[in-house]
PDB file of C-alpha atoms and ligand atoms in Angstrom:
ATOM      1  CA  UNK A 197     135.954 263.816  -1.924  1.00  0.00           C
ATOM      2  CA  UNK A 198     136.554 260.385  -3.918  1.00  0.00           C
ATOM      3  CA  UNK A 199     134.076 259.769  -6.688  1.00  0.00           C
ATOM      4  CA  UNK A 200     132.004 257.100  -5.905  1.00  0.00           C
ATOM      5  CA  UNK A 201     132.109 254.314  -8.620  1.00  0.00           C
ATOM      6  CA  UNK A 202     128.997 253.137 -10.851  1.00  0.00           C
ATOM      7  CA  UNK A 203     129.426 249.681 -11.977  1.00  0.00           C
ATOM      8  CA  UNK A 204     127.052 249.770 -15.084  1.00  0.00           C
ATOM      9  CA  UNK A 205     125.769 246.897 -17.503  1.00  0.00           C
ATOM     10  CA  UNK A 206     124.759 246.976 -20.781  1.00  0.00           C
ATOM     11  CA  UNK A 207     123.098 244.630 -21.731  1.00  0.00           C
ATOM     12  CA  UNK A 208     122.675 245.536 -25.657  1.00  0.00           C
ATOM     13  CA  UNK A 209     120.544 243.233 -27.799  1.00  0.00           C
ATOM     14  CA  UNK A 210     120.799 240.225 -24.896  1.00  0.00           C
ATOM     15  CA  UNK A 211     118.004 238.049 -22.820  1.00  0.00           C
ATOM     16  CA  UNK A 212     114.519 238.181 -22.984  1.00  0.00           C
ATOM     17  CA  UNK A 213     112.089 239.306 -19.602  1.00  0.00           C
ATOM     18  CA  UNK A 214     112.053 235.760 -18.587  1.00  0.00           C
ATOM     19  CA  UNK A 215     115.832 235.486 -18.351  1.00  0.00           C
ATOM     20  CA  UNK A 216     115.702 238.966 -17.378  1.00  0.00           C
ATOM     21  CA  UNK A 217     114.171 238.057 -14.115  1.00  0.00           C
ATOM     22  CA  UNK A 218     116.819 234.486 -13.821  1.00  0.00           C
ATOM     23  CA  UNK A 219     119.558 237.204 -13.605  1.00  0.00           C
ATOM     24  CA  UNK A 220     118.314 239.323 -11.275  1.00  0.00           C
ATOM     25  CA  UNK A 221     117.072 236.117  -9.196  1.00  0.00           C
ATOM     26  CA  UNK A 222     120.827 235.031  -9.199  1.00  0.00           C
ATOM     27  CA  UNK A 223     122.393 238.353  -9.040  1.00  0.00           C
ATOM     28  CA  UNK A 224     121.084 240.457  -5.756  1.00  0.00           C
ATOM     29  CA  UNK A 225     122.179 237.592  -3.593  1.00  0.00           C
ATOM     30  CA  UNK A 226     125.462 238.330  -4.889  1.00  0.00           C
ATOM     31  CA  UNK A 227     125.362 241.928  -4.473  1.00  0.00           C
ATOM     32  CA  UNK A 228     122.921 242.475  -1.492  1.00  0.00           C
ATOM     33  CA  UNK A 229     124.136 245.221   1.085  1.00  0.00           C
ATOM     34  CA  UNK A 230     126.759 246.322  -1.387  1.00  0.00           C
ATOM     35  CA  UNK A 231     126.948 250.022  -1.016  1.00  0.00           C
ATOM     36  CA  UNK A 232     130.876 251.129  -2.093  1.00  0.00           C
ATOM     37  CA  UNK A 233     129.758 251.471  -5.388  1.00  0.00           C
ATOM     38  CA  UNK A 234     126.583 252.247  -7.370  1.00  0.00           C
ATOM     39  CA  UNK A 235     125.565 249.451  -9.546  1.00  0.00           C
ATOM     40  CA  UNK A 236     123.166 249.929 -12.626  1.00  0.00           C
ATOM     41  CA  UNK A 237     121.734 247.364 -15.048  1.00  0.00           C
ATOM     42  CA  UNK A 238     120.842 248.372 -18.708  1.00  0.00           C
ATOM     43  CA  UNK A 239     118.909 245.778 -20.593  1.00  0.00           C
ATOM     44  CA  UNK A 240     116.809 245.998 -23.718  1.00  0.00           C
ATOM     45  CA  UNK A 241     113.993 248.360 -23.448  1.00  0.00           C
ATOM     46  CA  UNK A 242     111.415 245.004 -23.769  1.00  0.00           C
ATOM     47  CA  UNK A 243     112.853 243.915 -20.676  1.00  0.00           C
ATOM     48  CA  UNK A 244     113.108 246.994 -18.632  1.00  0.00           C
ATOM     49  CA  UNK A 245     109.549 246.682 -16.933  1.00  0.00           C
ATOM     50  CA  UNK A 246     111.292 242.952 -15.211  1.00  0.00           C
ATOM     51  CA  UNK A 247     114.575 244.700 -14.336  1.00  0.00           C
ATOM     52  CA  UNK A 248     112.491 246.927 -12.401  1.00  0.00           C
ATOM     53  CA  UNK A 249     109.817 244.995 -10.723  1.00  0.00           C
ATOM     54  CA  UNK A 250     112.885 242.061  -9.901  1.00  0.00           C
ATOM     55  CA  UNK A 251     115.181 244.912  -9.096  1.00  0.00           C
ATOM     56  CA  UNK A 252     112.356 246.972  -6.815  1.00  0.00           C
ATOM     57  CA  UNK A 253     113.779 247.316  -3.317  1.00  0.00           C
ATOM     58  CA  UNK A 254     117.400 246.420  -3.749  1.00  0.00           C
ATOM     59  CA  UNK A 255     120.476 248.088  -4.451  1.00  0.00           C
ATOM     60  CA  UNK A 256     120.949 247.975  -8.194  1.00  0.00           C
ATOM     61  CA  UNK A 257     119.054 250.729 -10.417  1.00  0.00           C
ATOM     62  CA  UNK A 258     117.824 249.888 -13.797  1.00  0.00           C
ATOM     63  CA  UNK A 259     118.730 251.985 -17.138  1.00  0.00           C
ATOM     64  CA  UNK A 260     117.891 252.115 -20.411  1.00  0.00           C
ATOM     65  CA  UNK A 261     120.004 252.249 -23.640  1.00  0.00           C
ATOM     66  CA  UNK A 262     119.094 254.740 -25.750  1.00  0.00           C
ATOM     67  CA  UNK A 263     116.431 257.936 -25.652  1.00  0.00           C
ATOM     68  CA  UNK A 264     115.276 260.153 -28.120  1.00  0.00           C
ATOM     69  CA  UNK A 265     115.071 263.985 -27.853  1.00  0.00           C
ATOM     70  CA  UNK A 266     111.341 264.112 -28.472  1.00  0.00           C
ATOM     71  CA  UNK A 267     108.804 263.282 -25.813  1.00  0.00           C
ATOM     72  CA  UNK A 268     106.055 261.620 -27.926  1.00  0.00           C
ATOM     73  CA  UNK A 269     105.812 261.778 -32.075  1.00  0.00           C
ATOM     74  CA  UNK A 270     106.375 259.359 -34.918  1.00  0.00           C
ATOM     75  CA  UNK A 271     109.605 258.088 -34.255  1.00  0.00           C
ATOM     76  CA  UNK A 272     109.117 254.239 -35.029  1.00  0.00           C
ATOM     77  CA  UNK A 273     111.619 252.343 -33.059  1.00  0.00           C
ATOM     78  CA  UNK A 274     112.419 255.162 -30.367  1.00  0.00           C
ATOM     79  CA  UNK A 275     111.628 255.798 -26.668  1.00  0.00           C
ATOM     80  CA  UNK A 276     111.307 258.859 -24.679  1.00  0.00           C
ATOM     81  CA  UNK A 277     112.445 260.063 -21.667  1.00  0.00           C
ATOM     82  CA  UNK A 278     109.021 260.160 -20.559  1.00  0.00           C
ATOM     83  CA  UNK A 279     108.914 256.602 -21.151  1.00  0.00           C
ATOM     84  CA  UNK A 280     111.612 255.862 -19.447  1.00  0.00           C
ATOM     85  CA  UNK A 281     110.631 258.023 -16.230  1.00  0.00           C
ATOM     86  CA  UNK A 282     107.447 256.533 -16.023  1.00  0.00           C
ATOM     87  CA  UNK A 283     108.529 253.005 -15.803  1.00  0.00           C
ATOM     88  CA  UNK A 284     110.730 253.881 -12.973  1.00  0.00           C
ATOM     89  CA  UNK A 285     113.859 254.033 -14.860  1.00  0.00           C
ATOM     90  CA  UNK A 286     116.794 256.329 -13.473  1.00  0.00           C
ATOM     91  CA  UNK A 287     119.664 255.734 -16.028  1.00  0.00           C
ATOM     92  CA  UNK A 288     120.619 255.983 -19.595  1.00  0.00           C
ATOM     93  CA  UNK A 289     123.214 254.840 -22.029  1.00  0.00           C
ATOM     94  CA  UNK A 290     123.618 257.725 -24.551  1.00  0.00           C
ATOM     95  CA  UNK A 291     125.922 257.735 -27.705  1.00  0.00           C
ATOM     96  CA  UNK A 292     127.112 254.107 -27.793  1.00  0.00           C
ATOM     97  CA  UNK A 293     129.662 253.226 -30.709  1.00  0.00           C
ATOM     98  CA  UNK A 294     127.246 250.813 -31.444  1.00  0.00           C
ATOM     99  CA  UNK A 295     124.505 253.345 -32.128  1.00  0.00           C
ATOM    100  CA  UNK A 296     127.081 255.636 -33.659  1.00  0.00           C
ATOM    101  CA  UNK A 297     128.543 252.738 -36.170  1.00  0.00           C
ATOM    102  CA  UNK A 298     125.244 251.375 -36.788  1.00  0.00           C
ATOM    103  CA  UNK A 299     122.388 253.065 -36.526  1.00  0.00           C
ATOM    104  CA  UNK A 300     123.955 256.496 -37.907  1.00  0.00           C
ATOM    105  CA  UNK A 301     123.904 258.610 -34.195  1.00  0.00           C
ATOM    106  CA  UNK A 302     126.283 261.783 -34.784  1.00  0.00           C
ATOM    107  CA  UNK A 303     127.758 264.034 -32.486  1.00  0.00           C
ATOM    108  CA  UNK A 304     124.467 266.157 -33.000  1.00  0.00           C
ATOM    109  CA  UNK A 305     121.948 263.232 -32.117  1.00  0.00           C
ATOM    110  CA  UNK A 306     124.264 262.309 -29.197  1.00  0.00           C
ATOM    111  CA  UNK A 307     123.795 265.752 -27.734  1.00  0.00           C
ATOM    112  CA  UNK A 308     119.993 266.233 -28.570  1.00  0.00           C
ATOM    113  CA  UNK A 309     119.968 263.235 -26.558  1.00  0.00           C
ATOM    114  CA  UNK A 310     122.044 263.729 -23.833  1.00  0.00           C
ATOM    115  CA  UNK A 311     120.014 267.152 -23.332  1.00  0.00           C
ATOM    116  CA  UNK A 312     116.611 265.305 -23.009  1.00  0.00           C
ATOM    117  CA  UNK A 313     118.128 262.320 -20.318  1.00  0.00           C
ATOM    118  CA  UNK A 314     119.748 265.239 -18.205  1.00  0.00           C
ATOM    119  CA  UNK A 315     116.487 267.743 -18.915  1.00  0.00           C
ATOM    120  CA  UNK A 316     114.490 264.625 -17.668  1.00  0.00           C
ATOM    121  CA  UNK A 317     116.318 263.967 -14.975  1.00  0.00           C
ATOM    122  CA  UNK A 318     117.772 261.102 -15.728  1.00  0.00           C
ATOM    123  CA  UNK A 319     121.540 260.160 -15.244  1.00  0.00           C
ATOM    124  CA  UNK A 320     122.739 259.979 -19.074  1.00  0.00           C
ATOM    125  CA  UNK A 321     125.854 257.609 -19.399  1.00  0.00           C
ATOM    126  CA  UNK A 322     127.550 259.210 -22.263  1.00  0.00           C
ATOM    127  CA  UNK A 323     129.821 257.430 -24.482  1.00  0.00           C
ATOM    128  CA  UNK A 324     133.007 258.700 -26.202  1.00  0.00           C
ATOM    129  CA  UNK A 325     136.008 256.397 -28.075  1.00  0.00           C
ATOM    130  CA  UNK A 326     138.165 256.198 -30.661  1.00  0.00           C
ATOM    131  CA  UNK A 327     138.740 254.039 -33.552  1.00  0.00           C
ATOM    132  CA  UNK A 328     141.784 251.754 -33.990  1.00  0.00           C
ATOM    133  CA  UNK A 329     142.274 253.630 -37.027  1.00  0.00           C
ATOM    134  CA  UNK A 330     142.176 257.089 -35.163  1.00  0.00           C
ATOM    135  CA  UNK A 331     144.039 255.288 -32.382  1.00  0.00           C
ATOM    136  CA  UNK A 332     146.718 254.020 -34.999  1.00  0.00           C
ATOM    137  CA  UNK A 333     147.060 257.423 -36.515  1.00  0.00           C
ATOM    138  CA  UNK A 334     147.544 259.727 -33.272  1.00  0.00           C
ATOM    139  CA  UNK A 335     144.203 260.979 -33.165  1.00  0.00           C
ATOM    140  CA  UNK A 336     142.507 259.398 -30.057  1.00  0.00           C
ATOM    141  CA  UNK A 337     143.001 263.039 -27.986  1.00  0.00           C
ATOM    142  CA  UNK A 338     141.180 264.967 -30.828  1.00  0.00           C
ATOM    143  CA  UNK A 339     138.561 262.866 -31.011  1.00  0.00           C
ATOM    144  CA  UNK A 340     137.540 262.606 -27.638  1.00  0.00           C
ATOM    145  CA  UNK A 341     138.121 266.015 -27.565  1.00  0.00           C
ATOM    146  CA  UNK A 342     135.647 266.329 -30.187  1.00  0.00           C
ATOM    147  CA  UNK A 343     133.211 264.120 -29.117  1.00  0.00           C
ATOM    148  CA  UNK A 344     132.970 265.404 -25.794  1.00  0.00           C
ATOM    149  CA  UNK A 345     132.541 268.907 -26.909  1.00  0.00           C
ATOM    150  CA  UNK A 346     130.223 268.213 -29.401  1.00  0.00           C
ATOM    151  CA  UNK A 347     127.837 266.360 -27.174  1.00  0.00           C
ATOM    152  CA  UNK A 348     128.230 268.855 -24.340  1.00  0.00           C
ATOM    153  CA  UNK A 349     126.856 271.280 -25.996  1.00  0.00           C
ATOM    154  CA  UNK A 350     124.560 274.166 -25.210  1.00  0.00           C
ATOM    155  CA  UNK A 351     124.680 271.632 -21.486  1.00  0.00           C
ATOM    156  CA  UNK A 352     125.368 273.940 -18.469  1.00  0.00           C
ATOM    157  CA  UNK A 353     127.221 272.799 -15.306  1.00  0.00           C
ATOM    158  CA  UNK A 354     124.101 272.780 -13.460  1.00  0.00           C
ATOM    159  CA  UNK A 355     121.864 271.071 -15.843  1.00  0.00           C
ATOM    160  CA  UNK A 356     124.988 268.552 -16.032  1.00  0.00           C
ATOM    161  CA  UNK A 357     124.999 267.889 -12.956  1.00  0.00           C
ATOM    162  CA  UNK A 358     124.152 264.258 -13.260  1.00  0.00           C
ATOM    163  CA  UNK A 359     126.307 263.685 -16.301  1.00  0.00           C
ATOM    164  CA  UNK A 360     128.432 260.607 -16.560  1.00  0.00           C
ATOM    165  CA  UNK A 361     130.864 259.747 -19.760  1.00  0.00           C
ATOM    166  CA  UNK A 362     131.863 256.360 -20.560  1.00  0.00           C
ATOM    167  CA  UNK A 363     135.352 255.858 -22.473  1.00  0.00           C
ATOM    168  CA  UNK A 364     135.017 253.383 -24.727  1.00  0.00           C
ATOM    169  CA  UNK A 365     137.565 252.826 -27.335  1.00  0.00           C
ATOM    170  CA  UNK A 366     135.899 250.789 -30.072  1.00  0.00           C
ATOM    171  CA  UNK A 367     138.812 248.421 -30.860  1.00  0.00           C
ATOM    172  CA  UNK A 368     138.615 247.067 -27.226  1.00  0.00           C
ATOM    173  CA  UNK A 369     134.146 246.566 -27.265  1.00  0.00           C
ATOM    174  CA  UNK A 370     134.106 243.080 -27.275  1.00  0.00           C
ATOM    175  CA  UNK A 371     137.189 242.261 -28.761  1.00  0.00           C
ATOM    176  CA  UNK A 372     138.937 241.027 -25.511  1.00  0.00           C
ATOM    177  CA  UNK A 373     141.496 243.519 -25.701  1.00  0.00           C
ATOM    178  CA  UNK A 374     141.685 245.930 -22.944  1.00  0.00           C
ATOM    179  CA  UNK A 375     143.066 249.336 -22.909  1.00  0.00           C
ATOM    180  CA  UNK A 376     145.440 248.534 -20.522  1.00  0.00           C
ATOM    181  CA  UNK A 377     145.137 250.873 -16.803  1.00  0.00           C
ATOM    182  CA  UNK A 378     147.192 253.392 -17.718  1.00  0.00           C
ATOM    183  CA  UNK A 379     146.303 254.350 -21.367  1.00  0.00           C
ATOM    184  CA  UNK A 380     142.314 254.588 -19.590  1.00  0.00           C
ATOM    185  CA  UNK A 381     143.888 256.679 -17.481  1.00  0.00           C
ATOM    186  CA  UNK A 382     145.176 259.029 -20.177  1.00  0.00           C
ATOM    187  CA  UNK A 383     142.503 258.904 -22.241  1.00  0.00           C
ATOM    188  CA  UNK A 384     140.038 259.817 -19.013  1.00  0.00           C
ATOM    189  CA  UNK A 385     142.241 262.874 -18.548  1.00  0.00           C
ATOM    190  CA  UNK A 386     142.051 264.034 -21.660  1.00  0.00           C
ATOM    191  CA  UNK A 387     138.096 263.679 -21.358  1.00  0.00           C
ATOM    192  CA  UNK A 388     138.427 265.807 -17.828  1.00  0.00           C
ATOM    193  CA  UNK A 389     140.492 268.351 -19.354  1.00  0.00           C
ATOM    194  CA  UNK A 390     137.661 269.095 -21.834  1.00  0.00           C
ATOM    195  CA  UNK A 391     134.761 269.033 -19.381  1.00  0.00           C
ATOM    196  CA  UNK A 392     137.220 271.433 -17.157  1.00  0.00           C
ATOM    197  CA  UNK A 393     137.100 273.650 -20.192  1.00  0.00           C
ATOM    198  CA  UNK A 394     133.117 273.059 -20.655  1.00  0.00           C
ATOM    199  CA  UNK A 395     131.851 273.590 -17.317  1.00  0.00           C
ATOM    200  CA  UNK A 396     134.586 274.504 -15.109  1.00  0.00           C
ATOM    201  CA  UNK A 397     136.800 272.831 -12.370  1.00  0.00           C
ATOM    202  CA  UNK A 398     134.679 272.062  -9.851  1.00  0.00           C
ATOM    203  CA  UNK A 399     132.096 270.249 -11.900  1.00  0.00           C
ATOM    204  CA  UNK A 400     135.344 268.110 -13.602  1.00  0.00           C
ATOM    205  CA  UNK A 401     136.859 267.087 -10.507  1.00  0.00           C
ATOM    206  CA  UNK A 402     133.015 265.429  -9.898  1.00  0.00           C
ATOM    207  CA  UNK A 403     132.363 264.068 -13.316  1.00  0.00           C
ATOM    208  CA  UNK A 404     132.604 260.095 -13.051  1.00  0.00           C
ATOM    209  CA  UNK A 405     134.284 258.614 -16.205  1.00  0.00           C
ATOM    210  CA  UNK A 406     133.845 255.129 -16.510  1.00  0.00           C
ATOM    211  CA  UNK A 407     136.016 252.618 -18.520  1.00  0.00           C
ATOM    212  CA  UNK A 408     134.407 250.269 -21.023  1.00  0.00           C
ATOM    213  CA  UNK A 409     135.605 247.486 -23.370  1.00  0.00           C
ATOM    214  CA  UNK A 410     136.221 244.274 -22.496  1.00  0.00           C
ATOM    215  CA  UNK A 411     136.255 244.264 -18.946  1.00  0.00           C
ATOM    216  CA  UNK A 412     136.483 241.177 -17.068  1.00  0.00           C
ATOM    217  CA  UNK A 413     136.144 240.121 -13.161  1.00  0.00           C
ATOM    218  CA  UNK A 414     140.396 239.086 -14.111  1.00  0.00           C
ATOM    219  CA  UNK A 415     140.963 242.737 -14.917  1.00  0.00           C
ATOM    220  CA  UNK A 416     138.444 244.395 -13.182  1.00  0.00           C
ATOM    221  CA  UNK A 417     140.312 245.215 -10.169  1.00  0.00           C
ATOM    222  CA  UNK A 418     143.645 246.731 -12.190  1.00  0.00           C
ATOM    223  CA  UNK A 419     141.369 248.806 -13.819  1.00  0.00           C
ATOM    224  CA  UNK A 420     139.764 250.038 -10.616  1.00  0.00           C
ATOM    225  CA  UNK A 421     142.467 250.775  -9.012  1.00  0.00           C
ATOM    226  CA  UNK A 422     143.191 253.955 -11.422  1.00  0.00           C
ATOM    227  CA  UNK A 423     142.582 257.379  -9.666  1.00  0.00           C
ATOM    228  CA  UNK A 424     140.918 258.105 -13.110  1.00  0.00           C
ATOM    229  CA  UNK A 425     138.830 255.609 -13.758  1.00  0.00           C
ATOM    230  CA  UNK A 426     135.510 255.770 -11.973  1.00  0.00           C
ATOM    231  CA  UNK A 427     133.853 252.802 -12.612  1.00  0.00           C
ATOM    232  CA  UNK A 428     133.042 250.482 -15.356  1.00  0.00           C
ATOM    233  CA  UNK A 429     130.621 250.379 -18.667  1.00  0.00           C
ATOM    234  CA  UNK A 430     130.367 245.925 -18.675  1.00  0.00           C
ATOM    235  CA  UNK A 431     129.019 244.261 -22.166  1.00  0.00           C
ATOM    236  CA  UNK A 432     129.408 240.502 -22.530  1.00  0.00           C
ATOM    237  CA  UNK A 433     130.824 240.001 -18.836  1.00  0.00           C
ATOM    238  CA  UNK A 434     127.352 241.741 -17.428  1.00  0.00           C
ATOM    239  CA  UNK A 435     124.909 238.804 -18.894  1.00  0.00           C
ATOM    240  CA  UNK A 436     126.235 236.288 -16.522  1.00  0.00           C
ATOM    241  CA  UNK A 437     125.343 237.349 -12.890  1.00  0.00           C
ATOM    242  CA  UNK A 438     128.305 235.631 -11.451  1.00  0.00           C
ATOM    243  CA  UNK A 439     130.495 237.347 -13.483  1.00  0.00           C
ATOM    244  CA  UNK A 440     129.117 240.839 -12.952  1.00  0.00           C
ATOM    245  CA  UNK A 441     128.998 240.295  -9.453  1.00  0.00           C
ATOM    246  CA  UNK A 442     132.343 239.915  -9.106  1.00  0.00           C
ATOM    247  CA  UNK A 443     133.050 242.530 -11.201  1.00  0.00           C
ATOM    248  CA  UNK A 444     130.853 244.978  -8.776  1.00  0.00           C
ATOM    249  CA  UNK A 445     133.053 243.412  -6.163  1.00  0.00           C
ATOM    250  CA  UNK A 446     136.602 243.644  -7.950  1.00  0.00           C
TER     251      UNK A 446
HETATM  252  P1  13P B 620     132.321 244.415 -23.851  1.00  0.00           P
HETATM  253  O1  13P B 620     132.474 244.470 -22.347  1.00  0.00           O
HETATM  254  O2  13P B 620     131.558 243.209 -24.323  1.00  0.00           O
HETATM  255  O3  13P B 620     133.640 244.601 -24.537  1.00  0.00           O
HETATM  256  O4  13P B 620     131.409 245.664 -24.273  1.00  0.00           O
HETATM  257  C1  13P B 620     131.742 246.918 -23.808  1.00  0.00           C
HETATM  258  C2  13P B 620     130.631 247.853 -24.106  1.00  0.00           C
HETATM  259  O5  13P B 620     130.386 248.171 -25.251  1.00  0.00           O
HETATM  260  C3  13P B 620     129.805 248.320 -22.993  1.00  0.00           C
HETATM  261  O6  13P B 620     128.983 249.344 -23.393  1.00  0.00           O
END
């Protein structure tokens, strides 16, 4: 059965709820009775309650970018998945290089999160990538290898079921340099190899695994048209609703 594709946004630190609620004004029109593909929108937590009340009814789900592991406590600066789950959010960026170069997430945090989206029931958007230095130096397989096993941890198939990972390599995030089709491709199989190991064929041949960095509605389509590639992880080219649309429509 083919995979069907998530289109996803993130958003990261962009728009307020007022602009928030311009995009989605401007963007269902675009997207209305789309149904090929499942189409998510992950903006700052501030604006998540606008996604959703703009979004309510229509086609495209709303996600956050981040959770933490804990449901309540005194985590200054976090959000739980109960949080999340009350507002009516269904998806959730976990493990972002952003997070991971920034805001010190490990392997460890990624997984203690990823275990609390897919323990809440939400569908965790997991992201894995190499370096240019690790790509530069032959180690892009390990890594991912790595990265993948380290934040599917102690995660069974059937807990996993709503898993999603995201390959990112970080030398392509905003950059403008795409990994072109066919290296996504290899680096996707690599990342299905290891959840084959993980959690067994059947789950693997399921798993989306969707490309991010740098795509654009020029090389959307290309990218698409990969067996591999399952859908897309959008940064800048997501904040302009004209632009994401036609990325949703490659
Ligand atoms: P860009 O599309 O801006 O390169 O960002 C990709 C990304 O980090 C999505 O999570």
């Amino acid at each position: 059965m083919p995979r069907t594709k998530l289109i996803a946004a993130n958003w990261k630190m962009y728009k307020t709820p007022e602009q928030t609620r311009e995009f989605f004004r401007d963007f269902l029109p675009l997207v209305s009775g789309h149904s090929r593909d499942e189409i998510v929108v992950c903006p700052p937590d501030v604006d998540l309650a606008s996604a959703l009340d703009s979004a309510k009814g229509s086609n495209v789900a709303v996600g956050g970018q981040n959770v933490h592991w804990k449901q309540e406590g005194a985590f200054t600066g976090e959000t739980s998945s109960a949080m999340l789950l009350a507002l009516g959010v269904t998806h959730v960026i976990v493990g972002h290089s952003e997070r991971r170069q920034y805001f010190c997430e490990t392997d460890d945090t990624v997984n203690l999160r990823l275990k609390a989206a897919l323990e809440a029931g939400l569908t965790p958007i997991c992201c894995v990538g190499e370096v240019l230095e690790e790509r530069e130096a032959g180690l892009t397989d390990d890594v991912l290898r790595r990265q993948c096993v380290r934040a599917f941890h102690a995660v069974s198939a059937r807990k996993a079921s709503k898993l999603v990972v995201a390959y990112e390599p970080v030398w392509a995030i905003g950059t403008g340099k795409t990994a072109t089709a066919e290296l996504a491709a290899e680096a996707h199989a690599v990342i299905r190899r290891e959840a084959t190991e993980v959690f067994g064929e059947e789950f693997a041949s399921k798993l989306r695994i969707l490309y991010g960095g740098s795509v654009k509605p020029e090389n959307a389509s290309t990218l698409m048209a990969q067996e591999e590639i399952d859908g897309a992880l959008v940064g800048g080219a997501s904040l302009d609703a004209k632009s994401f649309a036609a990325i949703v429509k490659y």
